[in-house]
Short mmCIF file of C-alpha atoms and ligand atoms in Angstrom, two decimals:
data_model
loop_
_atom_site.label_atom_id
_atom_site.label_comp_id
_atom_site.label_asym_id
_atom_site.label_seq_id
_atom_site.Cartn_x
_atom_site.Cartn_y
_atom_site.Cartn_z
CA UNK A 1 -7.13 8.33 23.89
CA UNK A 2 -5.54 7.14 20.70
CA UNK A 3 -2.03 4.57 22.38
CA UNK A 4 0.73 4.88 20.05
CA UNK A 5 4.10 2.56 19.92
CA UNK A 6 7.31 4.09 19.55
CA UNK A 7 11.07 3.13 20.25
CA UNK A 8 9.64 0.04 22.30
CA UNK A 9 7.13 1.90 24.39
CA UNK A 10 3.26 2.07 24.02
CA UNK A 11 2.17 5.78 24.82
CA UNK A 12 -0.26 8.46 23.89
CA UNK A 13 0.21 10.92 21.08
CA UNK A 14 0.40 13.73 23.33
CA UNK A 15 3.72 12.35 25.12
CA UNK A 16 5.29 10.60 21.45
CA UNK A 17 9.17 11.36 21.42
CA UNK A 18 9.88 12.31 18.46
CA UNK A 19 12.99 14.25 17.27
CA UNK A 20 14.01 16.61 14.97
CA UNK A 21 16.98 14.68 13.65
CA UNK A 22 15.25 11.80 12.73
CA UNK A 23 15.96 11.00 9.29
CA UNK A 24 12.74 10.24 8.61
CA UNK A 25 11.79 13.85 8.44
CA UNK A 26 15.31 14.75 6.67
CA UNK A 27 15.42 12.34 3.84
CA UNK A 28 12.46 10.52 4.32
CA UNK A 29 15.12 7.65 4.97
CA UNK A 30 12.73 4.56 6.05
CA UNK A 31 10.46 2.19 5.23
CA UNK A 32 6.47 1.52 6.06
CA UNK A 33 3.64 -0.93 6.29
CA UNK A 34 0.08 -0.21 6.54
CA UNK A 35 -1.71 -3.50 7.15
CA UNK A 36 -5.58 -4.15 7.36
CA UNK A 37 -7.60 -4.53 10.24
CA UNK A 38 -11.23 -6.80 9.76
CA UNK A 39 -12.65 -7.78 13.03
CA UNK A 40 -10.25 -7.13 15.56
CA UNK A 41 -7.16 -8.81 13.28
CA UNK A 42 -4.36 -8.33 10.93
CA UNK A 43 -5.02 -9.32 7.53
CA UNK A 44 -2.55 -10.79 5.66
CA UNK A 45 0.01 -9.54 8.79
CA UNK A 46 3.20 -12.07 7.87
CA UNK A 47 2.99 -11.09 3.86
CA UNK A 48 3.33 -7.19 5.49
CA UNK A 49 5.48 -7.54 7.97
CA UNK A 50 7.76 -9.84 5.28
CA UNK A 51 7.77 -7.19 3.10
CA UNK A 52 8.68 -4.57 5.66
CA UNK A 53 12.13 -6.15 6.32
CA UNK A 54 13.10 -6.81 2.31
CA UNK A 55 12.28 -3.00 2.13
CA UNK A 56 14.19 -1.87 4.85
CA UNK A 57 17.36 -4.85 4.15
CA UNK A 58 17.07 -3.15 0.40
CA UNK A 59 17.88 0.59 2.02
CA UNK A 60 20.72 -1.08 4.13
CA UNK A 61 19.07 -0.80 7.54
CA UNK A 62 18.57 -3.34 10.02
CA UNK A 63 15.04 -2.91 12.30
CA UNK A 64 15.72 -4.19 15.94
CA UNK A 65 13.17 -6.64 16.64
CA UNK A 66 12.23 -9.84 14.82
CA UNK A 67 9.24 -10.03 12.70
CA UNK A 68 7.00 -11.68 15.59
CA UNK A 69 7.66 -9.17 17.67
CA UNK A 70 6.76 -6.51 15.13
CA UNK A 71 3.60 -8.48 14.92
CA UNK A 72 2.52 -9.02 18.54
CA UNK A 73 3.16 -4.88 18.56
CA UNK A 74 0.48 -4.64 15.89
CA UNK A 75 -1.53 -6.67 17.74
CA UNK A 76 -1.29 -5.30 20.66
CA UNK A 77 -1.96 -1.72 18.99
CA UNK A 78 -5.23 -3.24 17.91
CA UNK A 79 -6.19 -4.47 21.11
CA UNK A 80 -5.48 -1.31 23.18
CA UNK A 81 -6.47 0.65 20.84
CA UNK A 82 -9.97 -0.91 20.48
CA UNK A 83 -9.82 -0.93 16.43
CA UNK A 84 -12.53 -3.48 14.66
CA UNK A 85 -12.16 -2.25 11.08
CA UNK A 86 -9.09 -0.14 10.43
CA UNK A 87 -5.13 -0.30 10.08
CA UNK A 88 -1.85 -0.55 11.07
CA UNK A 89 0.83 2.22 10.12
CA UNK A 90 4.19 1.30 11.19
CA UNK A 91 7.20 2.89 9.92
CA UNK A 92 11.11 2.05 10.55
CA UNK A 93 13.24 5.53 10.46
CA UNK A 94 17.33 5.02 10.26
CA UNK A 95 17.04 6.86 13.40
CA UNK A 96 18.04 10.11 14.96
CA UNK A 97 21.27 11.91 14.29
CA UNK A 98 22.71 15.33 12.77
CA UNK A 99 21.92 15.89 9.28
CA UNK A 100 24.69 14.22 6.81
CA UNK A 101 23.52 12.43 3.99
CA UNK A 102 25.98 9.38 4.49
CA UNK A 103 24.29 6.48 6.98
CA UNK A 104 24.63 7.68 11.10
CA UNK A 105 26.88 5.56 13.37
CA UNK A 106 26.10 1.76 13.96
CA UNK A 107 25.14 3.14 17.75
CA UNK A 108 22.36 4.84 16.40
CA UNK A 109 19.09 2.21 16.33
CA UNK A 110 16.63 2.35 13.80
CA UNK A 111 12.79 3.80 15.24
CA UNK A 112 10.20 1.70 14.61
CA UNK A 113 7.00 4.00 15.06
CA UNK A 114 3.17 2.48 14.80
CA UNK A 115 -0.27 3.35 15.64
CA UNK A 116 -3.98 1.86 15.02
CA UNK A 117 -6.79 3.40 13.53
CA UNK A 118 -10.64 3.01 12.70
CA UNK A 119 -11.05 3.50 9.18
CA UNK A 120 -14.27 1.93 7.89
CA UNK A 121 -14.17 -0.34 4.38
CA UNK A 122 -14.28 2.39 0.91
CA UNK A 123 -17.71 0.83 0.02
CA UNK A 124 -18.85 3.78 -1.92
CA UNK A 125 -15.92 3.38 -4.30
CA UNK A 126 -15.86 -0.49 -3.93
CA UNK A 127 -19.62 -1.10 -5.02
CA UNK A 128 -19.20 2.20 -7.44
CA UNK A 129 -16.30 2.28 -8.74
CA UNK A 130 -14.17 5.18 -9.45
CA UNK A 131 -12.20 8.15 -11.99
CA UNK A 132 -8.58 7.95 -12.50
CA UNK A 133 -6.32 10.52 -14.19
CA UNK A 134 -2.90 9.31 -15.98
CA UNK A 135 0.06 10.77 -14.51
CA UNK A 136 3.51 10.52 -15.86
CA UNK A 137 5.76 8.40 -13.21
CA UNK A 138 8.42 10.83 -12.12
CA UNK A 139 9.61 8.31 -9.33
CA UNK A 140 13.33 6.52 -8.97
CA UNK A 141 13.87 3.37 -9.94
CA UNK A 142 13.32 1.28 -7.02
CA UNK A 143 9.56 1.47 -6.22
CA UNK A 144 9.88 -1.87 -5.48
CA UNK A 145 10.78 -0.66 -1.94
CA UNK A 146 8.15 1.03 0.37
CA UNK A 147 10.11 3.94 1.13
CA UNK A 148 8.66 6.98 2.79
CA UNK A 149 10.07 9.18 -0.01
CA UNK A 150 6.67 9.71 -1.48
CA UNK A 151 6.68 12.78 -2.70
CA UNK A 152 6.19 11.79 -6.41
CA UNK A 153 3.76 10.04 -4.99
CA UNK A 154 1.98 13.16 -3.43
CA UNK A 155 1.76 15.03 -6.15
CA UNK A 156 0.36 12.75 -8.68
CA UNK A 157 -2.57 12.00 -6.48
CA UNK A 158 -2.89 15.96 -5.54
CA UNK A 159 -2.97 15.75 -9.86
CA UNK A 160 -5.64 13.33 -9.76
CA UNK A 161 -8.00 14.79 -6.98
CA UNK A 162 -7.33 18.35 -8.68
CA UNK A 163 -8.95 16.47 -11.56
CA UNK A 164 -11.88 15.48 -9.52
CA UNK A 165 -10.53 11.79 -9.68
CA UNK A 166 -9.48 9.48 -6.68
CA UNK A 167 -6.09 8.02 -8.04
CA UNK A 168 -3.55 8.68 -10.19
CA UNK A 169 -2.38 5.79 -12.44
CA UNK A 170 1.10 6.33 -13.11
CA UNK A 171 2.63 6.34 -17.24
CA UNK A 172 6.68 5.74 -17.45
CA UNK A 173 7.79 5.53 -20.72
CA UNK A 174 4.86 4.91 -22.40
CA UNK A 175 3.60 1.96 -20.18
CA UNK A 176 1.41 1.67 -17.14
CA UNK A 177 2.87 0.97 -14.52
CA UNK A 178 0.73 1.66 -10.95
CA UNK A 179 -1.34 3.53 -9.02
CA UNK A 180 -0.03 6.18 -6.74
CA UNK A 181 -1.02 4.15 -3.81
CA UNK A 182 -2.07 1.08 -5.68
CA UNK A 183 -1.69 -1.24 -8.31
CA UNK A 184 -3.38 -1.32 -11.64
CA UNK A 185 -5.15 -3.75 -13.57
CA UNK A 186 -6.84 -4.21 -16.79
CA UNK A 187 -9.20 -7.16 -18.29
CA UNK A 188 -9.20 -7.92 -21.66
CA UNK A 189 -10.97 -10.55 -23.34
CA UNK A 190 -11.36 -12.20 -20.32
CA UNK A 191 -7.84 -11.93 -19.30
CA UNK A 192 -6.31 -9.95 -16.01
CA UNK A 193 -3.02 -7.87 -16.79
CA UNK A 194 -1.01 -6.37 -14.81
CA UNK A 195 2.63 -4.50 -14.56
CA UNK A 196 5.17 -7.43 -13.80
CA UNK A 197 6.77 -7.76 -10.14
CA UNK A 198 9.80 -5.59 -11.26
CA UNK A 199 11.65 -2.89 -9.81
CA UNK A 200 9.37 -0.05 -11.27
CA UNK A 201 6.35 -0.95 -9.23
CA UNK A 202 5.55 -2.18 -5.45
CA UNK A 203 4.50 -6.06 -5.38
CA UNK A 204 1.10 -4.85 -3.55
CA UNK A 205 -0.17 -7.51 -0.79
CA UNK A 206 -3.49 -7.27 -2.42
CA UNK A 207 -2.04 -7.70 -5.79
CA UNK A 208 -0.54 -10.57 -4.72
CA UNK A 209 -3.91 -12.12 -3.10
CA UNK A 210 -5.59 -10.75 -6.41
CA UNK A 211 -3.21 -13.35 -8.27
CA UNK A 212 -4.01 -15.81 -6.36
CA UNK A 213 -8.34 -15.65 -6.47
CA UNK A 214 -6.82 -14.95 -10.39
CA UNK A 215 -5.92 -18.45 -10.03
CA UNK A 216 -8.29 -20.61 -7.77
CA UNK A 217 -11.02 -18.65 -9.77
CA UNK A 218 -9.44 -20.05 -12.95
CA UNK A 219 -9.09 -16.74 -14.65
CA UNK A 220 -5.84 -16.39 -17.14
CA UNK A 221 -3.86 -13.39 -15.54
CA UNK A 222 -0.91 -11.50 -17.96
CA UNK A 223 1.94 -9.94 -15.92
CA UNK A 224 3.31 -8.05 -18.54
CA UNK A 225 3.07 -4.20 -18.73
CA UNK A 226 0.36 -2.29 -21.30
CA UNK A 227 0.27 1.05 -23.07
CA UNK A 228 -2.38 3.81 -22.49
CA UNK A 229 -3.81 2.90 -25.53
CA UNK A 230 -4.46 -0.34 -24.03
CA UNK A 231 -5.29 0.94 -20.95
CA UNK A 232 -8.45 3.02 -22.66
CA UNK A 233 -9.30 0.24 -24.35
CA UNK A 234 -9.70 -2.68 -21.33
CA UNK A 235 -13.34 -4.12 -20.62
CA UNK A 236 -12.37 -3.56 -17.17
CA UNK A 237 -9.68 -2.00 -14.77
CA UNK A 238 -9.41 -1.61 -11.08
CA UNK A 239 -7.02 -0.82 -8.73
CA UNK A 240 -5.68 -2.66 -5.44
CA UNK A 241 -4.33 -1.87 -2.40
CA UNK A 242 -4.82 -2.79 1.75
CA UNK A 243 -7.32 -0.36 2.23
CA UNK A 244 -8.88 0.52 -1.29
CA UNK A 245 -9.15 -3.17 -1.52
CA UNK A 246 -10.40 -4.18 -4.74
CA UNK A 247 -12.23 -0.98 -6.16
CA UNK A 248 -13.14 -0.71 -9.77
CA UNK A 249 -12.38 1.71 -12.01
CA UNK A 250 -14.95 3.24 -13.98
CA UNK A 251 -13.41 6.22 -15.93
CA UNK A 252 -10.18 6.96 -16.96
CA UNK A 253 -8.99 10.34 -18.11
CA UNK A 254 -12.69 11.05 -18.28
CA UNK A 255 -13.54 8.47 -20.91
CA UNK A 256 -15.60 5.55 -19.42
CA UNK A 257 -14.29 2.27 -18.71
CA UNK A 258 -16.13 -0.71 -20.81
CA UNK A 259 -19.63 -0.12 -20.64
CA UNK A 260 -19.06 2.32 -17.75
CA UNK A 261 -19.88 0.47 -14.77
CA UNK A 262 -17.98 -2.11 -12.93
CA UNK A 263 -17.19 -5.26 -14.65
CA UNK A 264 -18.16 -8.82 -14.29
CA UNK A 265 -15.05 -9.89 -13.67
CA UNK A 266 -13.74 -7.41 -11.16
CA UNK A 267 -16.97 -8.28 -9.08
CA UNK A 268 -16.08 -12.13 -9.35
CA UNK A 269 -12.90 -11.03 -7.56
CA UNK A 270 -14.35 -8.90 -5.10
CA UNK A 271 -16.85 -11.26 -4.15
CA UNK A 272 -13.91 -13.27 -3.81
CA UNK A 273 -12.08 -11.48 -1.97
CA UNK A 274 -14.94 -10.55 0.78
CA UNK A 275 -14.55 -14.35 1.56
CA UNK A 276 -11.12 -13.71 2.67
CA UNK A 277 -12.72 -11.63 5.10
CA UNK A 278 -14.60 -12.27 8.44
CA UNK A 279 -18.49 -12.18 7.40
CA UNK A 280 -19.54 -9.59 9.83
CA UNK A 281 -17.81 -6.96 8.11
CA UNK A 282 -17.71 -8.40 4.53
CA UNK A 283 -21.06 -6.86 4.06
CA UNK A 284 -20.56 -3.94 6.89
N1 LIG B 301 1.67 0.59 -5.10
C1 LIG B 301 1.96 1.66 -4.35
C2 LIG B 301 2.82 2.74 -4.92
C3 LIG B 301 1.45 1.76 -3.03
O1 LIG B 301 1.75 2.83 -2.27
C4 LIG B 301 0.60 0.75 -2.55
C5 LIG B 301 0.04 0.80 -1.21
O2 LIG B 301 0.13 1.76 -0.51
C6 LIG B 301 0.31 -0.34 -3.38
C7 LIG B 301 0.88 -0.40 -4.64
C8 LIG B 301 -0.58 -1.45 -2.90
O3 LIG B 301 0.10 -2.26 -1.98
P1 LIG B 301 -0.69 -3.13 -0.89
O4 LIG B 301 -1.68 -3.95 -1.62
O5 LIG B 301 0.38 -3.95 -0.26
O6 LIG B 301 -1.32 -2.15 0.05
#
């Protein structure tokens, strides 16, 4: 029996208390971490959990515990839960109360809902690599924030999978910008490039440790954004996220990427990045 945590108590999904008036399910007025589970631990838990309260201080809301305690919750999750290889969700609603736009009364807390889950590493599309469709980016302006308005979001990966392709790589005004659930990159010459930390994408974990390897690997990284053009043009491009990891791309909009197959560099990083990892499930 899957133990989920909600409003401070650990309980099965059968009994979860969840109401109608949350604002979650009325505006989608919240914020969200999913965080990676190798071997029994977080990965990467205090860059998450971080990023969870800038999100939810950038909507205004305040979540009632302290970032340790949101931690030791994950943890705990993990533990009961039995999860080697898997994830986190946890997601902060602005609580429940009748439906008006405007923010509830201060007496109404914040709920802080989480649960654990197997999910096995994407090895197929790490090792393989896979198809991405463009997609214009419909979204607001502040994707910096992971909000659970995601319904932009939703329907540029339906797009993509409609297409027979496993992400959508979002296009606003005429530059690249992300992935629908990840963040893009291209190599060129050698060099990484990817969509500056700005306002019009998310500042992806894995992005962030993909800097990083960028750097201890000594490969020159550009953060600067690119056209389609130079998009269909890269030697190589891949996407990141916490549970796609580092997965290279191999065709966009149908026309192959490079020489079609994943790229020398991309691998560098992935090897990489499975050092990060625990060894018994780097190579699971
Ligand atoms: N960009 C978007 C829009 C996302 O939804 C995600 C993850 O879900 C990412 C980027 C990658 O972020 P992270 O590496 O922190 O999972």
């Amino acid at each position: 029996m899957t133990i989920y945590f909600i409003d401070g108590q650990f309980t099965s999904k059968d009994s979860l208390n969840i109401s109608i008036d949350d604002r979650g399910y009325y505006f989608g007025d919240g914020v969200y971490e999913v965080v990676k589970v190798y071997d029994g631990e977080l990965f990467t838990a205090e860059e998450h959990f971080s990023r969870l309260f800038q999100s939810a201080s950038k909507i205004k809301m305040t979540i009632p515990y302290s970032e340790q305690q949101l931690i030791d919750i994950a943890k705990e999750l993990v533990k009961v839960n039995e999860v080697e290889t898997g994830h986190i969700y946890m997601q902060v609603t602005r609580g429940a109360s009748p439906r008006v736009h405007q923010f509830p009364e201060l007496s109404v807390a914040p709920v802080v809902t989480a649960y654990a889950i197997h999910n096995p590493r994407p090895l197929t599309n790490i090792e393989g690599g896979v198809s991405v469709k463009s997609v214009e980016d419909v979204r607001w302006l502040r994707c910096d924030i992971k909000s659970l308005n995601l319904l932009a979001n939703v329907l540029a990966k339906q797009e993509a999978y409609d297409a027979g392709c496993v992400e959508a790589i979002f296009v606003r005004d005429g530059l690249v910008t992300e992935g629908s659930s990840s963040n893009a990159f291209g190599v060129k010459d050698g060099v990484v490039i990817t969509h500056p930390a700005t306002n019009l994408i998310l500042n992806g974990i894995t992005r962030q440790v993909v800097l990083k390897l960028c750097n201890e690997l000594g490969i020159p990284v550009e953060e600067r954004a690119f056209t389609p053009d130079e998009m269909n043009a890269m030697d190589e491009f891949f996407i990141t996220s916490t549970t796609a990891e580092i997965t290279p791309v191999v065709l966009i909009d149908e026309k192959p990427v490079g020489s079609g197959a994943p790229g020398q560099i991309t691998r560098k990083l992935q090897e990489a990045f499975a050092r990060q990892i625990p060894l018994s499930v780097a190579g699971e």
